[in-house]
Tab-separated table of C-alpha atoms and ligand atoms in Angstrom:
chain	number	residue	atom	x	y	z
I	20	UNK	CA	8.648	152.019	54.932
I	21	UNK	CA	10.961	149.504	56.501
I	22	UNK	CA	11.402	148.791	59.888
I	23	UNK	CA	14.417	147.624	61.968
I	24	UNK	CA	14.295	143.914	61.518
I	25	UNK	CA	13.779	141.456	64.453
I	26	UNK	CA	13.821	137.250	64.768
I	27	UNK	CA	11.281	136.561	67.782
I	28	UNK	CA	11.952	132.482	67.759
I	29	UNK	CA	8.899	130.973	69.436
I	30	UNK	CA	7.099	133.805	68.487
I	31	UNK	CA	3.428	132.289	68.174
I	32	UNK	CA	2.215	132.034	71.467
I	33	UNK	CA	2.875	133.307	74.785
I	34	UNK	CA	5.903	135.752	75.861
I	35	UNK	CA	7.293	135.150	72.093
I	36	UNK	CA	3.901	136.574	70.515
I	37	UNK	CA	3.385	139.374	73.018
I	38	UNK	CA	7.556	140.905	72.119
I	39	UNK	CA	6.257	140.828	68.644
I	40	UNK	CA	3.382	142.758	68.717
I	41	UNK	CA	4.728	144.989	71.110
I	42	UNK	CA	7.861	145.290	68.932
I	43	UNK	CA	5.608	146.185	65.494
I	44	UNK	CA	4.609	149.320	67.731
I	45	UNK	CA	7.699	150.183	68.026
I	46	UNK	CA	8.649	150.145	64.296
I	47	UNK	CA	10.023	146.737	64.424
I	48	UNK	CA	9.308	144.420	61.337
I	49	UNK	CA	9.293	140.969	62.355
I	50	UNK	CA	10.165	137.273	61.628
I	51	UNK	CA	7.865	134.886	63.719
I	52	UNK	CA	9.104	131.945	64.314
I	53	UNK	CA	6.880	128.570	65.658
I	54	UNK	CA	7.156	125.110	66.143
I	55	UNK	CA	4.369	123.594	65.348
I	56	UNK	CA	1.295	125.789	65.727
I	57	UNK	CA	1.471	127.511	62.225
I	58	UNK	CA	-2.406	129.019	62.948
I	59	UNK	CA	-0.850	130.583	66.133
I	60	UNK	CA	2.149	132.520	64.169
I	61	UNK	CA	-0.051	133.291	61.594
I	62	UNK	CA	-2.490	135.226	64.436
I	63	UNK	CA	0.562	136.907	65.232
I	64	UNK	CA	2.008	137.772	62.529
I	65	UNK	CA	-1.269	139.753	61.159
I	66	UNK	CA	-1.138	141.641	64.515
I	67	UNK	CA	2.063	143.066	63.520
I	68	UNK	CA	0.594	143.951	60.060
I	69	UNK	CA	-2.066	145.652	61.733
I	70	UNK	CA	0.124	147.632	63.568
I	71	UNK	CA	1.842	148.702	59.774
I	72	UNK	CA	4.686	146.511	60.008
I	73	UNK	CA	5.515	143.775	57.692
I	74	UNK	CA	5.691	140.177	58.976
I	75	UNK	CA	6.732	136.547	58.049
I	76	UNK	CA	6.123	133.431	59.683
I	77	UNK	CA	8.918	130.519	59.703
I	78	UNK	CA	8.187	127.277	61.037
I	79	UNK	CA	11.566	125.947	62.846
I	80	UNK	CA	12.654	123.642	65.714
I	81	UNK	CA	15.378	126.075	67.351
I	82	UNK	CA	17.294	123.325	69.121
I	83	UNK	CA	17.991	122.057	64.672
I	84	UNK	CA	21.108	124.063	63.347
I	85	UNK	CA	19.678	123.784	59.915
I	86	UNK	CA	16.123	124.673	61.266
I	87	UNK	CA	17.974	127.709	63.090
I	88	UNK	CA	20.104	129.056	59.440
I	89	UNK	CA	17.128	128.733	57.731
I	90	UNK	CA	15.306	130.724	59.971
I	91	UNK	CA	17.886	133.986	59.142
I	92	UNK	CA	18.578	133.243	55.750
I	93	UNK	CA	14.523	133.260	55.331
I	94	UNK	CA	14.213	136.606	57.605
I	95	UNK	CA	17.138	138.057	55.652
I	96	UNK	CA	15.859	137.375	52.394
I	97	UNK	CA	12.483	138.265	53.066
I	98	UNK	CA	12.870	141.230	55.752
I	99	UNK	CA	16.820	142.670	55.067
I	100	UNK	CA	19.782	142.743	57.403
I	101	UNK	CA	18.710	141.382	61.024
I	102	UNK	CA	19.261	143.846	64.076
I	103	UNK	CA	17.306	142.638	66.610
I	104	UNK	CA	17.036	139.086	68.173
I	105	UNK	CA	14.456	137.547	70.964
I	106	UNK	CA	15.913	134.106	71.682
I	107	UNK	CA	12.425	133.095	73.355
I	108	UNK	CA	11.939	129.153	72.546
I	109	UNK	CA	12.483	127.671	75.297
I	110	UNK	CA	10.491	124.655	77.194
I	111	UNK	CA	10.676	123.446	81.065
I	112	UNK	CA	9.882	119.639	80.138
I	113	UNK	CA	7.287	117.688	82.359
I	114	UNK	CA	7.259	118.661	85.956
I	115	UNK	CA	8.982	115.515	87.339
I	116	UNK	CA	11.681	115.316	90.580
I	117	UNK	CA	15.470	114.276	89.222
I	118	UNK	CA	15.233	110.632	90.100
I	119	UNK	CA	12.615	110.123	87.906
I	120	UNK	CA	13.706	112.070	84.908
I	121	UNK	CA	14.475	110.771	81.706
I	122	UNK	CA	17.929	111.483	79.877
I	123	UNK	CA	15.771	112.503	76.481
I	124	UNK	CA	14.232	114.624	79.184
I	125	UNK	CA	17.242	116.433	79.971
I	126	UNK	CA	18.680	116.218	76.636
I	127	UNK	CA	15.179	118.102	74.978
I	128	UNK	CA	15.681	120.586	77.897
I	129	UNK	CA	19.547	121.481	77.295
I	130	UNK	CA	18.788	121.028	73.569
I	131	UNK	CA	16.671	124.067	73.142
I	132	UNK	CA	17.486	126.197	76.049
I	133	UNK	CA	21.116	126.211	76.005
I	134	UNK	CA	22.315	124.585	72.754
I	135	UNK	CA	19.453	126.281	70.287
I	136	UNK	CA	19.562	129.710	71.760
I	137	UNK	CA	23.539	129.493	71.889
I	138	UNK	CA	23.448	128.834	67.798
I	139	UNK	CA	20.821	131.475	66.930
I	140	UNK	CA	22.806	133.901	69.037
I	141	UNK	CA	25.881	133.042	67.312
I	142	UNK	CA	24.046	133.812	64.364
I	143	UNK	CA	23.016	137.369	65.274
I	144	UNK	CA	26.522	137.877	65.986
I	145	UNK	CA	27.963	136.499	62.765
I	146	UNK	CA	25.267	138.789	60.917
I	147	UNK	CA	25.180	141.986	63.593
I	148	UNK	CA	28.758	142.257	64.382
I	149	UNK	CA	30.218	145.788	62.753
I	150	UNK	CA	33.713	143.531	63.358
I	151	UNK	CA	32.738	141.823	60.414
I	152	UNK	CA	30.988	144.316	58.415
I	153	UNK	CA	27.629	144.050	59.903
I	154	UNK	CA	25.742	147.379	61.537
I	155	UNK	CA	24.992	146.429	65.180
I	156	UNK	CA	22.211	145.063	66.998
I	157	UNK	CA	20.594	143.814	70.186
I	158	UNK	CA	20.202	140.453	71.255
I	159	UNK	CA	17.573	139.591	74.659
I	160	UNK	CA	17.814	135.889	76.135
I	161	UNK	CA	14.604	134.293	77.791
I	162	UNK	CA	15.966	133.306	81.432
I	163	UNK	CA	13.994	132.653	84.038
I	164	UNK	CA	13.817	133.202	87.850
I	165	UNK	CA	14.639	129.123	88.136
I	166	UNK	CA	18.142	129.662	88.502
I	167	UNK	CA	17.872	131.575	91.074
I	168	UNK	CA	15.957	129.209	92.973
I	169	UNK	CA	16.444	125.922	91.729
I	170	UNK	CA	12.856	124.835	91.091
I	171	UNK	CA	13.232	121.686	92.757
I	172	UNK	CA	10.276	119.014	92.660
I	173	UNK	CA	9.427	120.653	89.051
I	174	UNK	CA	11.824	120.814	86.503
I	175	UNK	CA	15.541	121.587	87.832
I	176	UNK	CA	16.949	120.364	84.812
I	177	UNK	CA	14.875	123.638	83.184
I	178	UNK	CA	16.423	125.820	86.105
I	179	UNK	CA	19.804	124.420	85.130
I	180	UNK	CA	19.504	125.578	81.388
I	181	UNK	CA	18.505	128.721	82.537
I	182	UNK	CA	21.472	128.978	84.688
I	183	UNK	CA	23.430	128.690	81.546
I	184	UNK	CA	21.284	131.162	79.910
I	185	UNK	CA	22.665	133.910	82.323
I	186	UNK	CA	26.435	133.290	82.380
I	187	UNK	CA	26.369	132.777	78.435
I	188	UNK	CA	24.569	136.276	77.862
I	189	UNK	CA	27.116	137.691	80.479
I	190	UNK	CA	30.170	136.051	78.462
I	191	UNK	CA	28.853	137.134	75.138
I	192	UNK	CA	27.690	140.453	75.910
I	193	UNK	CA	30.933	141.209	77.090
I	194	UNK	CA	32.633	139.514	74.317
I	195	UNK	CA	30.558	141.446	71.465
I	196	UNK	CA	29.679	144.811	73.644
I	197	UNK	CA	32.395	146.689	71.335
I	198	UNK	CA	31.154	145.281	67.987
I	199	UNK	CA	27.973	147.241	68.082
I	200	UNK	CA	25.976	144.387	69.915
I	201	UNK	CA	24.359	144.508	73.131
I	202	UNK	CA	23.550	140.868	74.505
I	203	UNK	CA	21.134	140.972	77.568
I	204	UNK	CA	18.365	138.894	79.099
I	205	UNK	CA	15.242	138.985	81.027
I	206	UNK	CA	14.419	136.947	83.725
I	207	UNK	CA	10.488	135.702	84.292
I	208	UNK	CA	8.673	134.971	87.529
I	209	UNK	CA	4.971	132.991	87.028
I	210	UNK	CA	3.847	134.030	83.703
I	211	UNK	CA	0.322	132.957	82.593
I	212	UNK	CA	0.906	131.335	79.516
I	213	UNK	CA	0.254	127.730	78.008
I	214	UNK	CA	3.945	126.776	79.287
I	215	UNK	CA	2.190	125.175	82.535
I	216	UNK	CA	-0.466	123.586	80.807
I	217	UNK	CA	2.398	121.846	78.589
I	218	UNK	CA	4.461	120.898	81.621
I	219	UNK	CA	1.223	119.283	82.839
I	220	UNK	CA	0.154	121.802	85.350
I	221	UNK	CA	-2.508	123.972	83.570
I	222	UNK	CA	-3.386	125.655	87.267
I	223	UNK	CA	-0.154	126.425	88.197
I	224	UNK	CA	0.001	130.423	87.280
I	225	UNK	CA	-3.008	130.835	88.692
I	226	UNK	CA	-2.352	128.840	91.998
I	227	UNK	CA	1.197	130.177	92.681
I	228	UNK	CA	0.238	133.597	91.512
I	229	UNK	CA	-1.054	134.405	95.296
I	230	UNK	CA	1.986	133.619	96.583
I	231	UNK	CA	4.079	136.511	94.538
I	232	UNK	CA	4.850	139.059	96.604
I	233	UNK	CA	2.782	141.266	94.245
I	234	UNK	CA	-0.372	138.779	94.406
I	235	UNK	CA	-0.499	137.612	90.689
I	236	UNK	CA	0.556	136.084	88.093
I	237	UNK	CA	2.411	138.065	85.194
I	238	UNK	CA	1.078	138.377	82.015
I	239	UNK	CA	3.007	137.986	78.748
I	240	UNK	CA	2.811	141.436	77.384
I	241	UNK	CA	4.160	142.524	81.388
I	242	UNK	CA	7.237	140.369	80.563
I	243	UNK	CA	7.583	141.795	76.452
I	244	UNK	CA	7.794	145.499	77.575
I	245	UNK	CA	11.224	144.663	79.455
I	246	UNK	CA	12.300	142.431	75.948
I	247	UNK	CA	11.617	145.157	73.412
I	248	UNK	CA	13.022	148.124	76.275
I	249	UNK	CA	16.040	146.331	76.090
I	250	UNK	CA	15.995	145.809	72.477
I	251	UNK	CA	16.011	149.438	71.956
I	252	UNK	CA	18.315	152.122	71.564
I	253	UNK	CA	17.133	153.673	75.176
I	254	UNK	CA	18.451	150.683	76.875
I	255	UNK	CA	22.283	151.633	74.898
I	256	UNK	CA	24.508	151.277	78.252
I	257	UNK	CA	23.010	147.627	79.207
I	258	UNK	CA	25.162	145.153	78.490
I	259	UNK	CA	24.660	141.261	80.210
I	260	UNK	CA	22.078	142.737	82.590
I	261	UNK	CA	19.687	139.790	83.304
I	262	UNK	CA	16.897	141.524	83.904
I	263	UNK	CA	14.161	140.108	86.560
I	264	UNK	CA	10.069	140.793	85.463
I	265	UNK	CA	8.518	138.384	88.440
I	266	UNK	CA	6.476	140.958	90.527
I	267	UNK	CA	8.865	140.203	93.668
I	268	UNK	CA	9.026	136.433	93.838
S	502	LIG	P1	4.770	129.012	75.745
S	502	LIG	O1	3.553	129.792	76.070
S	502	LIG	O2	4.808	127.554	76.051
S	502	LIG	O3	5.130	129.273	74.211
S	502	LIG	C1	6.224	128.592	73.674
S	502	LIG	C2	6.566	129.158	72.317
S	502	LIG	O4	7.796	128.561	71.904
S	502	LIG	C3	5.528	128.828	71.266
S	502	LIG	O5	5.510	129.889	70.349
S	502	LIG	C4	6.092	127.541	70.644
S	502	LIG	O6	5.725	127.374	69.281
S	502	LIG	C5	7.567	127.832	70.711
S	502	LIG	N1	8.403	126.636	70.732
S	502	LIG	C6	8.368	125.581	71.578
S	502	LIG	N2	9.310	124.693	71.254
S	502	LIG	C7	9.956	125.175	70.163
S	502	LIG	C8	10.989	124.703	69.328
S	502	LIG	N3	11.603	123.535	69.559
S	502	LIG	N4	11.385	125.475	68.283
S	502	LIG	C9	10.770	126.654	68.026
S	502	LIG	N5	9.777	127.160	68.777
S	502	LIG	C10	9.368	126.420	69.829
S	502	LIG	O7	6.045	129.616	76.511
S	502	LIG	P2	6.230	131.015	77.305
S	502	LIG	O8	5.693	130.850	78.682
S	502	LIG	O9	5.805	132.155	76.472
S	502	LIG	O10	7.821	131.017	77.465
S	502	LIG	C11	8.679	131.698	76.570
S	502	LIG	C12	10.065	131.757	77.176
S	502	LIG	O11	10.005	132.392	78.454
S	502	LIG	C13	10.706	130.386	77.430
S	502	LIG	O12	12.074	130.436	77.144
S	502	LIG	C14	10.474	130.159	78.908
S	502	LIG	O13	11.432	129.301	79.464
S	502	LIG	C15	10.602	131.571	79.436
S	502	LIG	N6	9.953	131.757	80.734
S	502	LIG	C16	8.603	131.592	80.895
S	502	LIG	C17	8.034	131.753	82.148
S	502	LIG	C18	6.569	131.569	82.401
S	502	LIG	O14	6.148	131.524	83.579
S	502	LIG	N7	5.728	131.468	81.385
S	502	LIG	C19	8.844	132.055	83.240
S	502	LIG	C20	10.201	132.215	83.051
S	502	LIG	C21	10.749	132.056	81.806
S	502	LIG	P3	4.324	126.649	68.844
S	502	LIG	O15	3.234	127.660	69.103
S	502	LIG	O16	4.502	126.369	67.396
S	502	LIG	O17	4.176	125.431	69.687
């Protein structure tokens, strides 16, 4: 039988893989999206077969319009009518302080934070909105708790994209919220995943972890039970909540 049908972009590794498994448990058929790592998606994509739901992996850079059409049309084609997106890809560049960083730095940053997750949500909405004949849907943002405080001496051009993150899934949830679409996002603390390793800190989770109020680290599948809550029907009266998974910090 079909499921509800769900884009998870960045959905081979990490916080992306973890809302798609989680999501084929809860009846969700899914369209993994990846980068680069086509082994990865593929790993991830037979977990969600395993768990009776069917699957397709599409390889994509999400801050490329045509990467990010393709991605639906393919899921569409493949899957049926979308009603469920993770906007997930997201990357926090090389840990560097502002006077040292590089305007291709800050443009890859904005690129696929802001602009990329701003086209695949307009997207969802073109395809979700009952405004224009579509049947509703729910659409979770990847934010992070670096807005809220700054992450200087690391990446505050990532902490600024984030920032956008927020008052763009406010705006649009409000703009959409009576054309059967529910825009919302989650908000990370320190999550073990390869993120650090790729900014160039592989320790980092595990050093700053004692330091969270709750005295760890967050794990991936921690952060995709908030994703697919919010992606379902219990979570009906949220509308551009941004909510925090970051054990206190
Ligand atoms: P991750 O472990 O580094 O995984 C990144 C995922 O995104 C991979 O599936 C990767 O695909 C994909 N990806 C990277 N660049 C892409 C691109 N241009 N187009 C399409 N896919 C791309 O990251 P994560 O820690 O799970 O983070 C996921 C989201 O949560 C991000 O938006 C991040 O900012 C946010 N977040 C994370 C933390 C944390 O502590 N981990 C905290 C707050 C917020 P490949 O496998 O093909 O490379």
């Amino acid at each position: 039988m079909s499921g509800k049908v769900l884009i998870v972009t960045g959905g081979s590794r990490g916080i992306g893989a973890a809302v798609c498994r989680l999501a084929a448990a809860r009846g969700w058929d899914v369209a993994v999206n990846y980068a680069g790592n086509a082994a990865a998606a593929e790993q991830t994509a037979e977990a969600v077969r395993a768990a009776g739901r069917r699957a397709i992996t599409v390889q994509g850079d999400m801050a490329e319009e045509a990467d990010i059409l393709r991605l639906f049309e393919t899921a569409e084609r493949e899957l049926g009518a979308v009603g469920g997106l993770v906007a997930n890809a997201g990357i926090t560049g090389s840990i560097t302080r502002v006077e040292d960083m590089t305007t291709d730095a800050m443009r890859a940053v904005v690129g696929l934070n802001v602009i990329g997750l701003m086209i695949a949500n307009r997207e969802a909405v073109r395809r979700m909105s009952t405004k224009r004949g579509g049947q509703g849907g729910a659409i979770v943002n990847l934010s992070s708790i670096a807005p809220r405080i700054g992450s200087p001496n690391e990446f505050v051009h990532y902490a600024a994209s984030k920032g956008a993150v927020d008052a763009w899934t406010l705006g649009l949830g409000r703009e959409v919220a009576g054309e059967g679409i529910r825009v919302n996002a989650v908000a990370p603390g320190m999550i073990d995943t390869d993120i650090h390793a790729t900014a160039g800190a592989p320790d980092r989770a595990q050093r700053l972890g004692a330091t969270v109020p709750i005295g760890r680290a967050g794990t991936a599948e921690e952060v995709a039970e908030a994703i697919v809550w919010l992606l379902s029907d219990a979570a009906r009266y949220c509308v551009g909540t941004i909510l925090n998974v970051n054990g206190g910090r």
